[in-house]
Amino acid sequence: MGSILAGRVLPWGLVGGLALVAWLAYDGQSSRADLAEVRQAAAEDAAEVAMTTADWQRTQFESAIQALDDRQATLEAAAEWIEGRRADLGTLEDDDGENAEWLARPLPADITDWVRLLPREGATAEADVSNPPRVPDRPSASAGTVGD
């Protein structure tokens, strides 16, 4: 009876054991596949966030570059205008004797002091220029010469 039992049960036992091993192997593979899918989805989400951030940063950089280009154009236009006014002043000094004589006179002391209070190029602190220079329309009789 032992051999009959072993002859009938043993093959089914082996088949059942193999089926159990196959099912466990399949279950392990599907768990790994599920984990891989979750990781892939997380990586895709992270890549999408990174692309969105990169697009935003690119837009910010482009805006900053455009603002700097506009500022540079404004500074160049202002420099051209100033250079033109300097050229006009040079022409007035050279060509007009009356203006040259007036420009050669010393400045009134109040204007000289006020100009000294103006901030110099590269200065970190701003000067107090809240009081404008006082220039009389006509020098008083006690003032003597202009510039005293």
PDB file of C-alpha atoms in Angstrom:
ATOM      1  CA  MET A   1       0.000   0.000   0.000  1.00  0.00           C
ATOM      2  CA  GLY A   2       2.924   2.308   0.551  1.00  0.00           C
ATOM      3  CA  SER A   3       4.017   1.875  -2.997  1.00  0.00           C
ATOM      4  CA  ILE A   4       0.538   2.600  -4.358  1.00  0.00           C
ATOM      5  CA  LEU A   5       0.269   5.696  -2.222  1.00  0.00           C
ATOM      6  CA  ALA A   6       3.728   6.776  -3.247  1.00  0.00           C
ATOM      7  CA  GLY A   7       2.908   6.064  -6.895  1.00  0.00           C
ATOM      8  CA  ARG A   8      -0.257   8.182  -6.876  1.00  0.00           C
ATOM      9  CA  VAL A   9       0.477  10.951  -4.394  1.00  0.00           C
ATOM     10  CA  LEU A  10       4.111  11.567  -5.151  1.00  0.00           C
ATOM     11  CA  PRO A  11       3.608  12.680  -8.768  1.00  0.00           C
ATOM     12  CA  TRP A  12       0.753  14.977  -7.766  1.00  0.00           C
ATOM     13  CA  GLY A  13       2.829  16.265  -4.911  1.00  0.00           C
ATOM     14  CA  LEU A  14       5.684  16.997  -7.288  1.00  0.00           C
ATOM     15  CA  VAL A  15       3.324  18.725  -9.703  1.00  0.00           C
ATOM     16  CA  GLY A  16       1.836  20.757  -6.855  1.00  0.00           C
ATOM     17  CA  GLY A  17       5.284  21.674  -5.545  1.00  0.00           C
ATOM     18  CA  LEU A  18       6.441  22.731  -9.002  1.00  0.00           C
ATOM     19  CA  ALA A  19       3.259  24.752  -9.431  1.00  0.00           C
ATOM     20  CA  LEU A  20       3.887  26.434  -6.079  1.00  0.00           C
ATOM     21  CA  VAL A  21       7.477  27.252  -7.035  1.00  0.00           C
ATOM     22  CA  ALA A  22       6.329  28.598 -10.436  1.00  0.00           C
ATOM     23  CA  TRP A  23       3.626  30.728  -8.797  1.00  0.00           C
ATOM     24  CA  LEU A  24       6.118  32.177  -6.268  1.00  0.00           C
ATOM     25  CA  ALA A  25       8.579  32.951  -9.075  1.00  0.00           C
ATOM     26  CA  TYR A  26       5.815  34.621 -11.099  1.00  0.00           C
ATOM     27  CA  ASP A  27       4.620  36.594  -8.077  1.00  0.00           C
ATOM     28  CA  GLY A  28       8.177  37.820  -7.415  1.00  0.00           C
ATOM     29  CA  GLN A  29       8.585  38.861 -11.036  1.00  0.00           C
ATOM     30  CA  SER A  30       5.280  40.738 -11.066  1.00  0.00           C
ATOM     31  CA  SER A  31       6.231  42.519  -7.820  1.00  0.00           C
ATOM     32  CA  ARG A  32       9.521  43.597  -9.405  1.00  0.00           C
ATOM     33  CA  ALA A  33       7.679  44.704 -12.537  1.00  0.00           C
ATOM     34  CA  ASP A  34       5.214  46.719 -10.412  1.00  0.00           C
ATOM     35  CA  LEU A  35       8.099  48.320  -8.533  1.00  0.00           C
ATOM     36  CA  ALA A  36       9.809  49.161 -11.835  1.00  0.00           C
ATOM     37  CA  GLU A  37       6.597  50.777 -13.102  1.00  0.00           C
ATOM     38  CA  VAL A  38       6.280  52.867  -9.931  1.00  0.00           C
ATOM     39  CA  ARG A  39       9.909  53.973 -10.206  1.00  0.00           C
ATOM     40  CA  GLN A  40       9.464  54.803 -13.890  1.00  0.00           C
ATOM     41  CA  ALA A  41       6.361  56.885 -13.144  1.00  0.00           C
ATOM     42  CA  ALA A  42       8.225  58.748 -10.387  1.00  0.00           C
ATOM     43  CA  ALA A  43      11.170  59.374 -12.723  1.00  0.00           C
ATOM     44  CA  GLU A  44       8.829  60.676 -15.434  1.00  0.00           C
ATOM     45  CA  ASP A  45       7.147  63.010 -12.927  1.00  0.00           C
ATOM     46  CA  ALA A  46      10.528  64.275 -11.739  1.00  0.00           C
ATOM     47  CA  ALA A  47      11.638  64.840 -15.338  1.00  0.00           C
ATOM     48  CA  GLU A  48       8.445  66.802 -16.051  1.00  0.00           C
ATOM     49  CA  VAL A  49       9.027  68.998 -12.990  1.00  0.00           C
ATOM     50  CA  ALA A  50      12.644  69.551 -14.041  1.00  0.00           C
ATOM     51  CA  MET A  51      11.574  70.539 -17.572  1.00  0.00           C
ATOM     52  CA  THR A  52       8.957  72.955 -16.219  1.00  0.00           C
ATOM     53  CA  THR A  53      11.538  74.510 -13.902  1.00  0.00           C
ATOM     54  CA  ALA A  54      14.069  74.777 -16.731  1.00  0.00           C
ATOM     55  CA  ASP A  55      11.465  76.474 -18.960  1.00  0.00           C
ATOM     56  CA  TRP A  56      10.622  78.958 -16.200  1.00  0.00           C
ATOM     57  CA  GLN A  57      14.298  79.708 -15.567  1.00  0.00           C
ATOM     58  CA  ARG A  58      14.929  80.167 -19.296  1.00  0.00           C
ATOM     59  CA  THR A  59      12.036  82.642 -19.453  1.00  0.00           C
ATOM     60  CA  GLN A  60      13.451  84.529 -16.460  1.00  0.00           C
ATOM     61  CA  PHE A  61      16.930  84.642 -18.015  1.00  0.00           C
ATOM     62  CA  GLU A  62      15.515  85.873 -21.319  1.00  0.00           C
ATOM     63  CA  SER A  63      13.569  88.601 -19.506  1.00  0.00           C
ATOM     64  CA  ALA A  64      16.672  89.661 -17.575  1.00  0.00           C
ATOM     65  CA  ILE A  65      18.777  89.716 -20.738  1.00  0.00           C
ATOM     66  CA  GLN A  66      16.154  91.810 -22.520  1.00  0.00           C
ATOM     67  CA  ALA A  67      16.007  94.250 -19.590  1.00  0.00           C
ATOM     68  CA  LEU A  68      19.805  94.548 -19.591  1.00  0.00           C
ATOM     69  CA  ASP A  69      19.829  95.090 -23.369  1.00  0.00           C
ATOM     70  CA  ASP A  70      17.171  97.816 -23.004  1.00  0.00           C
ATOM     71  CA  ARG A  71      19.171  99.437 -20.204  1.00  0.00           C
ATOM     72  CA  GLN A  72      22.342  99.334 -22.268  1.00  0.00           C
ATOM     73  CA  ALA A  73      20.547 100.936 -25.227  1.00  0.00           C
ATOM     74  CA  THR A  74      19.209 103.675 -22.930  1.00  0.00           C
ATOM     75  CA  LEU A  75      22.675 104.297 -21.474  1.00  0.00           C
ATOM     76  CA  GLU A  76      24.208 104.477 -24.944  1.00  0.00           C
ATOM     77  CA  ALA A  77      21.525 106.925 -26.098  1.00  0.00           C
ATOM     78  CA  ALA A  78      22.123 109.073 -22.990  1.00  0.00           C
ATOM     79  CA  ALA A  79      25.883 108.983 -23.578  1.00  0.00           C
ATOM     80  CA  GLU A  80      25.355 110.091 -27.193  1.00  0.00           C
ATOM     81  CA  TRP A  81      23.103 112.927 -26.055  1.00  0.00           C
ATOM     82  CA  ILE A  82      25.634 114.054 -23.434  1.00  0.00           C
ATOM     83  CA  GLU A  83      28.456 113.886 -25.967  1.00  0.00           C
ATOM     84  CA  GLY A  84      26.360 116.011 -28.336  1.00  0.00           C
ATOM     85  CA  ARG A  85      25.766 118.619 -25.637  1.00  0.00           C
ATOM     86  CA  ARG A  86      29.491 118.657 -24.838  1.00  0.00           C
ATOM     87  CA  ALA A  87      30.266 119.162 -28.503  1.00  0.00           C
ATOM     88  CA  ASP A  88      27.720 122.010 -28.621  1.00  0.00           C
ATOM     89  CA  LEU A  89      29.337 123.568 -25.551  1.00  0.00           C
ATOM     90  CA  GLY A  90      32.775 123.232 -27.126  1.00  0.00           C
ATOM     91  CA  THR A  91      31.503 124.966 -30.232  1.00  0.00           C
ATOM     92  CA  LEU A  92      30.042 127.787 -28.136  1.00  0.00           C
ATOM     93  CA  GLU A  93      33.315 128.177 -26.235  1.00  0.00           C
ATOM     94  CA  ASP A  94      35.402 128.226 -29.394  1.00  0.00           C
ATOM     95  CA  ASP A  95      33.185 130.212 -31.756  1.00  0.00           C
ATOM     96  CA  ASP A  96      31.477 132.760 -29.570  1.00  0.00           C
ATOM     97  CA  GLY A  97      33.813 135.206 -27.874  1.00  0.00           C
ATOM     98  CA  GLU A  98      31.145 136.540 -25.503  1.00  0.00           C
ATOM     99  CA  ASN A  99      30.307 133.034 -24.281  1.00  0.00           C
ATOM    100  CA  ALA A 100      33.983 132.138 -23.998  1.00  0.00           C
ATOM    101  CA  GLU A 101      34.557 135.208 -21.825  1.00  0.00           C
ATOM    102  CA  TRP A 102      31.541 134.369 -19.638  1.00  0.00           C
ATOM    103  CA  LEU A 103      32.616 130.716 -19.298  1.00  0.00           C
ATOM    104  CA  ALA A 104      36.148 131.772 -18.327  1.00  0.00           C
ATOM    105  CA  ARG A 105      34.892 133.699 -15.279  1.00  0.00           C
ATOM    106  CA  PRO A 106      35.091 131.949 -11.912  1.00  0.00           C
ATOM    107  CA  LEU A 107      31.968 130.303 -10.573  1.00  0.00           C
ATOM    108  CA  PRO A 108      30.097 131.801  -7.625  1.00  0.00           C
ATOM    109  CA  ALA A 109      31.177 130.203  -4.343  1.00  0.00           C
ATOM    110  CA  ASP A 110      27.720 128.706  -3.674  1.00  0.00           C
ATOM    111  CA  ILE A 111      27.773 126.838  -6.982  1.00  0.00           C
ATOM    112  CA  THR A 112      31.344 125.646  -6.431  1.00  0.00           C
ATOM    113  CA  ASP A 113      30.393 124.324  -2.974  1.00  0.00           C
ATOM    114  CA  TRP A 114      27.254 122.679  -4.341  1.00  0.00           C
ATOM    115  CA  VAL A 115      29.187 120.932  -7.119  1.00  0.00           C
ATOM    116  CA  ARG A 116      31.690 119.623  -4.582  1.00  0.00           C
ATOM    117  CA  LEU A 117      28.791 118.018  -2.675  1.00  0.00           C
ATOM    118  CA  LEU A 118      27.661 116.057  -5.748  1.00  0.00           C
ATOM    119  CA  PRO A 119      28.547 112.365  -5.603  1.00  0.00           C
ATOM    120  CA  ARG A 120      31.610 111.367  -7.565  1.00  0.00           C
ATOM    121  CA  GLU A 121      31.583 108.509 -10.043  1.00  0.00           C
ATOM    122  CA  GLY A 122      31.902 105.225  -8.158  1.00  0.00           C
ATOM    123  CA  ALA A 123      30.997 106.791  -4.794  1.00  0.00           C
ATOM    124  CA  THR A 124      29.016 104.489  -2.545  1.00  0.00           C
ATOM    125  CA  ALA A 125      27.211 107.143  -0.501  1.00  0.00           C
ATOM    126  CA  GLU A 126      24.959 109.710  -2.079  1.00  0.00           C
ATOM    127  CA  ALA A 127      25.681 113.341  -1.351  1.00  0.00           C
ATOM    128  CA  ASP A 128      23.147 115.645   0.228  1.00  0.00           C
ATOM    129  CA  VAL A 129      22.129 117.921  -2.627  1.00  0.00           C
ATOM    130  CA  SER A 130      18.744 118.865  -1.240  1.00  0.00           C
ATOM    131  CA  ASN A 131      19.637 122.571  -1.110  1.00  0.00           C
ATOM    132  CA  PRO A 132      19.997 123.927  -4.630  1.00  0.00           C
ATOM    133  CA  PRO A 133      22.750 126.450  -5.328  1.00  0.00           C
ATOM    134  CA  ARG A 134      21.904 130.085  -4.755  1.00  0.00           C
ATOM    135  CA  VAL A 135      22.808 132.297  -7.684  1.00  0.00           C
ATOM    136  CA  PRO A 136      21.758 135.919  -7.491  1.00  0.00           C
ATOM    137  CA  ASP A 137      20.311 137.466 -10.635  1.00  0.00           C
ATOM    138  CA  ARG A 138      22.532 140.478 -10.126  1.00  0.00           C
ATOM    139  CA  PRO A 139      25.577 140.640  -7.886  1.00  0.00           C
ATOM    140  CA  SER A 140      25.079 142.960  -4.961  1.00  0.00           C
ATOM    141  CA  ALA A 141      27.242 146.051  -4.598  1.00  0.00           C
ATOM    142  CA  SER A 142      28.960 144.541  -1.559  1.00  0.00           C
ATOM    143  CA  ALA A 143      29.701 141.247  -3.312  1.00  0.00           C
ATOM    144  CA  GLY A 144      32.737 142.550  -5.182  1.00  0.00           C
ATOM    145  CA  THR A 145      33.713 140.143  -7.947  1.00  0.00           C
ATOM    146  CA  VAL A 146      31.812 137.058  -8.982  1.00  0.00           C
ATOM    147  CA  GLY A 147      33.131 134.002  -7.154  1.00  0.00           C
ATOM    148  CA  ASP A 148      33.772 135.679  -3.794  1.00  0.00           C
TER     149      ASP A 148
END
